[in-house]
Short mmCIF file of C-alpha atoms and ligand atoms in Angstrom, two decimals:
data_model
loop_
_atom_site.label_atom_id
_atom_site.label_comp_id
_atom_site.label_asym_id
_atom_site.label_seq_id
_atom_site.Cartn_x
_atom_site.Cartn_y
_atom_site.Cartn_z
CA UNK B 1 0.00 0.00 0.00
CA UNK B 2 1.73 3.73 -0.85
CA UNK B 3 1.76 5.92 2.25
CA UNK B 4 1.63 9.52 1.60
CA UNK B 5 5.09 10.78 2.24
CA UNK B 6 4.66 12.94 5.55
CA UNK B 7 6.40 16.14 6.71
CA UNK B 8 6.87 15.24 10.32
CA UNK B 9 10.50 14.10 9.89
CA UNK B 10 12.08 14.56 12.81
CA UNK B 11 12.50 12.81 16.05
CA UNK B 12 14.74 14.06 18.52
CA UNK B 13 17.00 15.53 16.41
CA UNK B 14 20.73 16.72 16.57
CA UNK B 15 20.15 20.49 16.16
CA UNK B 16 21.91 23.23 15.20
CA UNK B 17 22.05 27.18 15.46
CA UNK B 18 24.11 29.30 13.14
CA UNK B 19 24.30 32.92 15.02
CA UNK B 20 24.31 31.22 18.17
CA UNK B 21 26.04 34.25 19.86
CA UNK B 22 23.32 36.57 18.32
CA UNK B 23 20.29 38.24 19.24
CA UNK B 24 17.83 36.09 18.09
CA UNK B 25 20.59 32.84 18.34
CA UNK B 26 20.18 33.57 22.55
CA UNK B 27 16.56 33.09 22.15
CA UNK B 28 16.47 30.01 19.38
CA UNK B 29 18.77 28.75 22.62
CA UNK B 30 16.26 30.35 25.28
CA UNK B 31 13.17 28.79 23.10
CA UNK B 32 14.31 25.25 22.95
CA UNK B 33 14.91 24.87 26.86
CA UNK B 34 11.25 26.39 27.95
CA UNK B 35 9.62 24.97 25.39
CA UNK B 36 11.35 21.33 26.03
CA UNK B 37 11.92 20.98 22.88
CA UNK B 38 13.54 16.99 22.31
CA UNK B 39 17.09 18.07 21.55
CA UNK B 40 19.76 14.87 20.98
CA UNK B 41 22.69 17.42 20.69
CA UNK B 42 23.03 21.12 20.09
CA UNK B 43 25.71 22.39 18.08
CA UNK B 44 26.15 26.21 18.34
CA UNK B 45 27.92 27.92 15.38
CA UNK B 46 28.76 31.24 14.54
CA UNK B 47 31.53 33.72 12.71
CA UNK B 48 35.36 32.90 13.65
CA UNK B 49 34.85 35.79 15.52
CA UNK B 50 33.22 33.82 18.27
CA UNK B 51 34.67 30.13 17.77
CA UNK B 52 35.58 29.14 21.52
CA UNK B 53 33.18 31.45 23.31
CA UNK B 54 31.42 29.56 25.61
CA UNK B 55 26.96 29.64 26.04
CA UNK B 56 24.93 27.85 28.04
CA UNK B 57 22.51 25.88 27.27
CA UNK B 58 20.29 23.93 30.15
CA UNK B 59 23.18 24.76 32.45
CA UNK B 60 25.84 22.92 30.47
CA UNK B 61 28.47 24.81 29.00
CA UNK B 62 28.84 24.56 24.98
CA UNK B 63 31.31 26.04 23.01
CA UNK B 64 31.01 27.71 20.02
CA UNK B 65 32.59 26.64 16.72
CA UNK B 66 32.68 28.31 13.04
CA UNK B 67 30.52 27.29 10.94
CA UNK B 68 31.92 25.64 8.00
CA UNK B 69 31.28 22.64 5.50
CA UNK B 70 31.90 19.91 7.87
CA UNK B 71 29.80 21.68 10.45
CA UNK B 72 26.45 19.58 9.54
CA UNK B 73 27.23 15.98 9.97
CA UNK B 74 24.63 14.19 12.14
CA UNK B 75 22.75 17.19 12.43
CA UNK B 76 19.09 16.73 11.54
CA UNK B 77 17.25 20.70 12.29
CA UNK B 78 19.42 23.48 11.46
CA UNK B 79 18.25 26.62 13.03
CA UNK B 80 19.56 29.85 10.43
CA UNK B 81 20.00 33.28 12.35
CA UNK B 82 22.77 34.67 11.13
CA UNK B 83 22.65 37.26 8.22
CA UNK B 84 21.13 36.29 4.15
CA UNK B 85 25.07 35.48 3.11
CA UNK B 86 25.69 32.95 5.82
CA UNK B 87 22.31 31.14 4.76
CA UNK B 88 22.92 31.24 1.16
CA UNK B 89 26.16 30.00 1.73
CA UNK B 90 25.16 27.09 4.38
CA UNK B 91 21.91 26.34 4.54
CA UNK B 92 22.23 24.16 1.07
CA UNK B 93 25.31 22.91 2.84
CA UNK B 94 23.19 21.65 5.72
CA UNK B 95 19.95 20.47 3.64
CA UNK B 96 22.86 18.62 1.62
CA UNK B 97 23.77 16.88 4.87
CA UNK B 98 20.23 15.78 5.49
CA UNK B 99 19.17 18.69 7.94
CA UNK B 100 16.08 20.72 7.65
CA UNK B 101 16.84 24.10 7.72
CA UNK B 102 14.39 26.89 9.21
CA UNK B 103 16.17 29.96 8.33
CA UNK B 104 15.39 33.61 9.97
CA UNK B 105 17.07 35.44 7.18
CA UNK B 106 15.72 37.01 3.88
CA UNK B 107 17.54 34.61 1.83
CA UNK B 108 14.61 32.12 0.80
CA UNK B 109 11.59 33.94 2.06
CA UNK B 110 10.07 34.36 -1.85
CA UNK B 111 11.53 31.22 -2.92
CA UNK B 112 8.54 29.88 -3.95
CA UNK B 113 10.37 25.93 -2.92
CA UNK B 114 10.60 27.42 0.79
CA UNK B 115 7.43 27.86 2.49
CA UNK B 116 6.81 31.03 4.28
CA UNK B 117 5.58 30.03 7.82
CA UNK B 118 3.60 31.40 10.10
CA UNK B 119 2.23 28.10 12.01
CA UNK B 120 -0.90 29.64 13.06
CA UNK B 121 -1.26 31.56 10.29
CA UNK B 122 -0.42 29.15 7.07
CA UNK B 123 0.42 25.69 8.71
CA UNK B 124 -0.74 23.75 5.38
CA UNK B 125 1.97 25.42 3.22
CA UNK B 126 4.74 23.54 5.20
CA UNK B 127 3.35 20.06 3.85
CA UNK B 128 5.29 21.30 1.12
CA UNK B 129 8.94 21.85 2.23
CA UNK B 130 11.78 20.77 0.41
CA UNK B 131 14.06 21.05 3.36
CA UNK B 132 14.17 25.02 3.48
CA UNK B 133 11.85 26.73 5.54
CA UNK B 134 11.67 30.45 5.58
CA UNK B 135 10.83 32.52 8.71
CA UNK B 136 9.09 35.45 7.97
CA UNK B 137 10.38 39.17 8.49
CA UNK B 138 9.41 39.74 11.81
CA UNK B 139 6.95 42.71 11.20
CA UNK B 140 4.96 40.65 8.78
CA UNK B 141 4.37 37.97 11.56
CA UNK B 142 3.46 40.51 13.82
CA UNK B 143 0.67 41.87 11.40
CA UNK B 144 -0.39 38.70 9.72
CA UNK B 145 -1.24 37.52 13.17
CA UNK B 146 -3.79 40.18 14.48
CA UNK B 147 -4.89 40.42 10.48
CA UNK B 148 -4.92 36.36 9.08
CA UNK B 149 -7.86 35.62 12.06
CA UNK B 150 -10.08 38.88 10.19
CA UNK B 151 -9.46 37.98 6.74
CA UNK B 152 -10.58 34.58 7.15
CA UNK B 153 -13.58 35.50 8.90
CA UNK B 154 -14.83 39.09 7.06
CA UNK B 155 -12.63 38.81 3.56
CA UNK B 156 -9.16 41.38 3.25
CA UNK B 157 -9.31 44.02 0.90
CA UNK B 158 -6.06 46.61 1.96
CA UNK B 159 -4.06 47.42 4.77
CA UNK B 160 -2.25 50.56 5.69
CA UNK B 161 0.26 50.17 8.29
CA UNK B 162 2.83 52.14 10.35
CA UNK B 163 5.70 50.45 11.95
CA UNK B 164 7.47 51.60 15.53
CA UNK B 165 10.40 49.03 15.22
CA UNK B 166 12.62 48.01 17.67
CA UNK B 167 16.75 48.01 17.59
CA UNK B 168 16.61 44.07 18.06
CA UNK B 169 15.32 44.12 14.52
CA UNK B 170 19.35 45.19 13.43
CA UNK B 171 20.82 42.54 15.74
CA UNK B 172 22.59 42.70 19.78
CA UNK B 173 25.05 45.50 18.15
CA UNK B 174 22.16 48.25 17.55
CA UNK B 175 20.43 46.87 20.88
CA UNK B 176 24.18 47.46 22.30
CA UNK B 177 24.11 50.87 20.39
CA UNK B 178 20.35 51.74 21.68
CA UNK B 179 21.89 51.55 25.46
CA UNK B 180 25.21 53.15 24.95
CA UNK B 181 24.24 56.35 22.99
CA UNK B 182 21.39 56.44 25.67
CA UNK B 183 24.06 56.56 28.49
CA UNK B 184 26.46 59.10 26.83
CA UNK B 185 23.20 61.12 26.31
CA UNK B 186 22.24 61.32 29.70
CA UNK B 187 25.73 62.07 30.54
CA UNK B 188 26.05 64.59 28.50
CA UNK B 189 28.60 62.93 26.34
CA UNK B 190 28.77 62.76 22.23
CA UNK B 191 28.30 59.54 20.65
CA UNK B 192 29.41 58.87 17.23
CA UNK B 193 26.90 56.22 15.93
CA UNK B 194 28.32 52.88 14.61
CA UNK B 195 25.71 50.85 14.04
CA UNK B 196 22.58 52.73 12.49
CA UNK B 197 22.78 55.60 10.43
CA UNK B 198 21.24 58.47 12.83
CA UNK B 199 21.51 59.21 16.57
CA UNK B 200 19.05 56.80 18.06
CA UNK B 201 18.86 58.33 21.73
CA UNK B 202 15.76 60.27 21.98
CA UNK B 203 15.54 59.76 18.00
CA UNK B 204 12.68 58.50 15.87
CA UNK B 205 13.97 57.92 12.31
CA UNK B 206 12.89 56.30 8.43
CA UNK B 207 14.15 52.31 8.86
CA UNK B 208 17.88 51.82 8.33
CA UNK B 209 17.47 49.52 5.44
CA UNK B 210 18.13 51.27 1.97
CA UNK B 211 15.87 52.94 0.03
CA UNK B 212 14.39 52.49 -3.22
CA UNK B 213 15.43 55.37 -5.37
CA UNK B 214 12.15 55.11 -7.52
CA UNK B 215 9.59 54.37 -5.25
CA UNK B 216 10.90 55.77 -2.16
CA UNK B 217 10.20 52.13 -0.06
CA UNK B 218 12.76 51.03 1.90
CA UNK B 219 13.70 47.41 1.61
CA UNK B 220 12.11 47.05 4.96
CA UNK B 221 8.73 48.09 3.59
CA UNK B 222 9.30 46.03 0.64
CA UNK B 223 9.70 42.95 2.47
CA UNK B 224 6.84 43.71 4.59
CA UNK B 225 4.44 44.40 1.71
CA UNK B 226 5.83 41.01 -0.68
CA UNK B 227 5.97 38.24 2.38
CA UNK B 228 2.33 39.31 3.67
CA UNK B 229 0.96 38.89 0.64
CA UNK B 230 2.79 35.27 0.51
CA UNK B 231 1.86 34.79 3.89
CA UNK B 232 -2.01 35.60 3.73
CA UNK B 233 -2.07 33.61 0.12
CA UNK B 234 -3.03 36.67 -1.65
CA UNK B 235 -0.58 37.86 -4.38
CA UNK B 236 -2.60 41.09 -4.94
CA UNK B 237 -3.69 42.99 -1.71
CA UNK B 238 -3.13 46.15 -2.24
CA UNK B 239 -0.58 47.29 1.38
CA UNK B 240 0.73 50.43 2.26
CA UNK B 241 3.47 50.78 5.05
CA UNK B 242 5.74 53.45 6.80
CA UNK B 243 8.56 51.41 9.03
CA UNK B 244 10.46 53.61 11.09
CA UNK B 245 12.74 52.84 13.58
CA UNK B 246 12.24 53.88 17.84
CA UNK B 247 14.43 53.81 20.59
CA UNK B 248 12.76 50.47 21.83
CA UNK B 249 15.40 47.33 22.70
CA UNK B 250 12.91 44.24 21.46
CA UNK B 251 9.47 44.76 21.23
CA UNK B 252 7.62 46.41 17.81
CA UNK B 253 4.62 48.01 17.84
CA UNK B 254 2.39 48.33 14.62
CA UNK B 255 -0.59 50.68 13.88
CA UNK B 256 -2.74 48.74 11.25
CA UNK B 257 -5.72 50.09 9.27
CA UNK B 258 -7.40 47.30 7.35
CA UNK B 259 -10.46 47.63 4.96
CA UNK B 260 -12.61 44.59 5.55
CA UNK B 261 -15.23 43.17 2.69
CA UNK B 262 -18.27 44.80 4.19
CA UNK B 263 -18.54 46.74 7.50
CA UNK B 264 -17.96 45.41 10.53
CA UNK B 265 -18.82 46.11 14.33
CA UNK B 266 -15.29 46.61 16.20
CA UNK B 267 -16.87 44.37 18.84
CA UNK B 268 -16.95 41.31 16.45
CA UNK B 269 -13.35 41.96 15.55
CA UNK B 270 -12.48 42.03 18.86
CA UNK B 271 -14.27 38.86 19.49
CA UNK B 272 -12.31 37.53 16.51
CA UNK B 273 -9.42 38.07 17.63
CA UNK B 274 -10.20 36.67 21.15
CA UNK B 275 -10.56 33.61 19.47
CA UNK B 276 -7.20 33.74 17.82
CA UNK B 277 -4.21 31.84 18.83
CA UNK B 278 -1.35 33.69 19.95
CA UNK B 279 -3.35 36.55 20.25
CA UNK B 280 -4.26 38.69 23.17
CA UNK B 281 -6.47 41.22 23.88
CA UNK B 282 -5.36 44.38 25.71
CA UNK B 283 -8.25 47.29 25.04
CA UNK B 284 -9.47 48.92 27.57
CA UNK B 285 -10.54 52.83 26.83
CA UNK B 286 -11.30 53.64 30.14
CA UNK B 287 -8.14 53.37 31.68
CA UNK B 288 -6.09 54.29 28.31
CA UNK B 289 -4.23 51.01 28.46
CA UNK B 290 -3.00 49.41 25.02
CA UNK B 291 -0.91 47.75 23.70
CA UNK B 292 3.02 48.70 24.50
CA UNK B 293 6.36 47.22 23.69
CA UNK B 294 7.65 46.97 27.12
CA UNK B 295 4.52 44.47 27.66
CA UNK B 296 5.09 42.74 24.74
CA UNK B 297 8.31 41.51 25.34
CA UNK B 298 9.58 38.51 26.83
CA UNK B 299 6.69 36.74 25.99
CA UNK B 300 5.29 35.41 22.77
CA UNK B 301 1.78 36.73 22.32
CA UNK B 302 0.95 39.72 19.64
CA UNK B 303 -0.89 42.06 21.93
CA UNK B 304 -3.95 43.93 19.94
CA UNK B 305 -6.00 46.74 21.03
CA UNK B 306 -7.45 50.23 20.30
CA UNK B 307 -10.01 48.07 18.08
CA UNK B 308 -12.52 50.84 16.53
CA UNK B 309 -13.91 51.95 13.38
CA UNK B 310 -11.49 54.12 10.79
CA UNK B 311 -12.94 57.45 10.74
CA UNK B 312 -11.07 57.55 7.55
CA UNK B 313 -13.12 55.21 5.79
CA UNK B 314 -16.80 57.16 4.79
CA UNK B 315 -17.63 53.51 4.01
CA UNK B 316 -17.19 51.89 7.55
CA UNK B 317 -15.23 48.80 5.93
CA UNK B 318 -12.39 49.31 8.19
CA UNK B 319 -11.11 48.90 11.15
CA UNK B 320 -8.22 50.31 12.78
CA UNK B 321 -5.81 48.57 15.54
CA UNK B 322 -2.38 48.68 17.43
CA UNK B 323 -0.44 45.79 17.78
CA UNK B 324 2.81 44.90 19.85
CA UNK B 325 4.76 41.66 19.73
CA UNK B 326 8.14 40.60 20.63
CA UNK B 327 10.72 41.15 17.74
CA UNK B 328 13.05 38.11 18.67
CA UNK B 329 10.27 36.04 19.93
CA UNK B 330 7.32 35.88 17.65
CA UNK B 331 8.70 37.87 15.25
CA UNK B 332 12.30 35.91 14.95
CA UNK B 333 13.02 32.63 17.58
CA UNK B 334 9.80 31.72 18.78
CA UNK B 335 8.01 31.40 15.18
CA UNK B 336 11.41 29.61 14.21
CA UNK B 337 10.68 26.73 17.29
CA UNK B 338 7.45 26.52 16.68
CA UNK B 339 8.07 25.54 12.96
CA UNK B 340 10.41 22.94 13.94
CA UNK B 341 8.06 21.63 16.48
CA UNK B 342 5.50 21.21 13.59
CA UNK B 343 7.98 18.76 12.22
CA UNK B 344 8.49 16.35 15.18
CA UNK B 345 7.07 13.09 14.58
CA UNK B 346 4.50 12.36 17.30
P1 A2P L 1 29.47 36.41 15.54
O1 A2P L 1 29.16 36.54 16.99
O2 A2P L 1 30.60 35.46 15.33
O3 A2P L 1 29.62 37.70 14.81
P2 A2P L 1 23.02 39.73 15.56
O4 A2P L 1 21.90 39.74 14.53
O5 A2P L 1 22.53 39.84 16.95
O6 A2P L 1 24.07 40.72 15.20
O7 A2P L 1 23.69 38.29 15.42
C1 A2P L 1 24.24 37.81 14.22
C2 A2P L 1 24.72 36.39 14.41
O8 A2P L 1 25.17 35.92 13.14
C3 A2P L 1 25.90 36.28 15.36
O9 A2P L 1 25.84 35.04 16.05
C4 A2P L 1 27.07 36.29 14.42
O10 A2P L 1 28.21 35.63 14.90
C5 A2P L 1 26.51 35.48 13.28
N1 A2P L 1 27.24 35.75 12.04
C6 A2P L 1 27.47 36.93 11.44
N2 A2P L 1 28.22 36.78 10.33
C7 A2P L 1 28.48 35.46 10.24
C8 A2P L 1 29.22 34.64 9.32
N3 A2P L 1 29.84 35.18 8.28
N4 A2P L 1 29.28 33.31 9.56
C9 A2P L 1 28.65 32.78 10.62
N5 A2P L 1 27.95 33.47 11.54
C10 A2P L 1 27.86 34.80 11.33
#
């Protein structure tokens, strides 16, 4: 009798994590102890730069090696978060060994062989995987979670979006940055930035990543705009989006307009939403209390609230919100794990 060839491939794997000494690396590392995820082995890799550094990982010290073309043998989930090179470079390297890779970077995320994961969001599209699977920019899992639960219920026609991103979004050096031009502020001291372009003490500015000379979107915006349309399985929904960057460590927060099929009572998208996995509620008028970064991190939930109609909108199709969700959680290492738990055979 043929069997139908199943995704669920692994079982208790050897695992690895390229940009083990990163910002999202610490909480791929964080992710797989609370979550007791079955690890055989971990292997953590990185640059040269950090090959003998020592991390912990459930109270046992492991040291870091450099990744390289031998670094893959016996290893059976290869966690990517390191930058797009690295993965280009290594993640064929790994699949090649007989590892599945989920990769954080932007390397395979419109690869149409990769599927673009958001498990609560998509799951079906992972039935599909080749080996590489590509974890979404971490905006665009932020949004698609508070948004996926409405279209499927009331039909998506646009979204208009403003970003308030985080410094974990450019890695532990800009989170490093964030805390050190902070302290020579307060001191009265200059700070030359290294990291990011602008002074980000006390600074709001347009997202780091470069701009697009003829349509003025950054690549940020770009990605945003391409992988949520992969993401919510609709090629043509028309998105705008500002991202801009604020002196946040980890935590985005996202204003979201989105124009429904037909108008809809901001009490039933609230009770939508209630419903939704992952999601959680935080609305309360009365006392002013939304959702806000330093809530949102640390823990994996998108928070959603200031639910109401879009005075905007004469035609009463949409809905306006404000979301907040942990950058290297949901947005990076937490989406990551939970692929790779969707692949442990039961
Ligand atoms: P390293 O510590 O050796 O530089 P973040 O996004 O927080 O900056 O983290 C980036 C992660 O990617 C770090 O673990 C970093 O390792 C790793 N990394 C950067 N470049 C490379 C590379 N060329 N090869 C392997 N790992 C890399």
């Amino acid at each position: 009798m043929l069997t139908q060839p199943s995704y669920r491939s692994l079982r208790n794997p050897v695992v690895a994590i390229v940009g083990a000494t990163g910002a999202v690396g610490a909480e791929l590392i964080r992710c797989l102890e609370d979550r007791d995820f079955p690890v055989q082995g971990l292997r953590l890799l990185a640059s040269a730069r950090s090959a003998g550094k020592v991390l912990q990982y459930r109270g046992q010290d492991l040291m870091v090696g450099e990744v390289g073309p031998d670094s893959f043998k016996g290893v059976q989930l290869a966690l990517f978060a390191a930058d797009s090179d690295t993965s280009r470079k290594y993640a064929p390297v790994a699949q090649a060994a007989g590892a599945v890779v989920v990769d954080n970077s932007s390397a395979f995320r419109m690869d149409l062989d990769c599927p673009l994961v958001v498990p609560e969001v998509n799951l079906e599209t992972l039935a599909n995987h080749r080996g590489v699977i590509a974890n979404p920019n971490c905006t665009a899992i932020i949004l698609c979670m508070a948004v996926a639960p409405l279209q499927r219920r009331f039909g998506l026609r646009r979204l208009q979006v403003a970003t308030y991103q985080a410094a974990s979004g450019a890695g532990q050096p800009a989170m490093d940055e964030l805390v050190a031009s902070t302290q020579a502020y307060l001191e009265g001291r200059e700070y030359k930035p290294q990291v990011l372009p602008h002074p980000y003490a006390f600074n709001v500015f347009s997202h780091n990543d470069t701009v697009d000379l003829q349509s003025g979107y950054n690549g940020e915006e770009l990605k945003v705009i391409a992988e949520t349309r992969r993401i919510l399985s609709s090629g043509a929904l028309p998105i705008g989006v500002t991202c801009v960057r604020v002196p946040v460590l980890r935590a985005h927060t996202i204003a979201v307009t989105a124009e429904l099929d037909a108008p809809v009572p901001p009490a039933a998208v609230r009770e939508c939403l209630e419903e939704a996995m992952g999601v959680r509620i935080v609305d309360d008028r009365e006392r002013n209390y939304f959702p806000m970064p330093i809530e949102a991190q640390g823990q994996g939930d998108v928070l959603v609230g200031r639910i109401r109609r879009d005075l905007g909108d004469p035609s009463g199709r949409s809905v306006a919100m404000l979301l907040a969700g942990d950058q290297l959680l949901k947005g990076a290492a937490l989406n990551a794990v939970q692929i790779a738990e969707q692949l442990l055979v039961a």
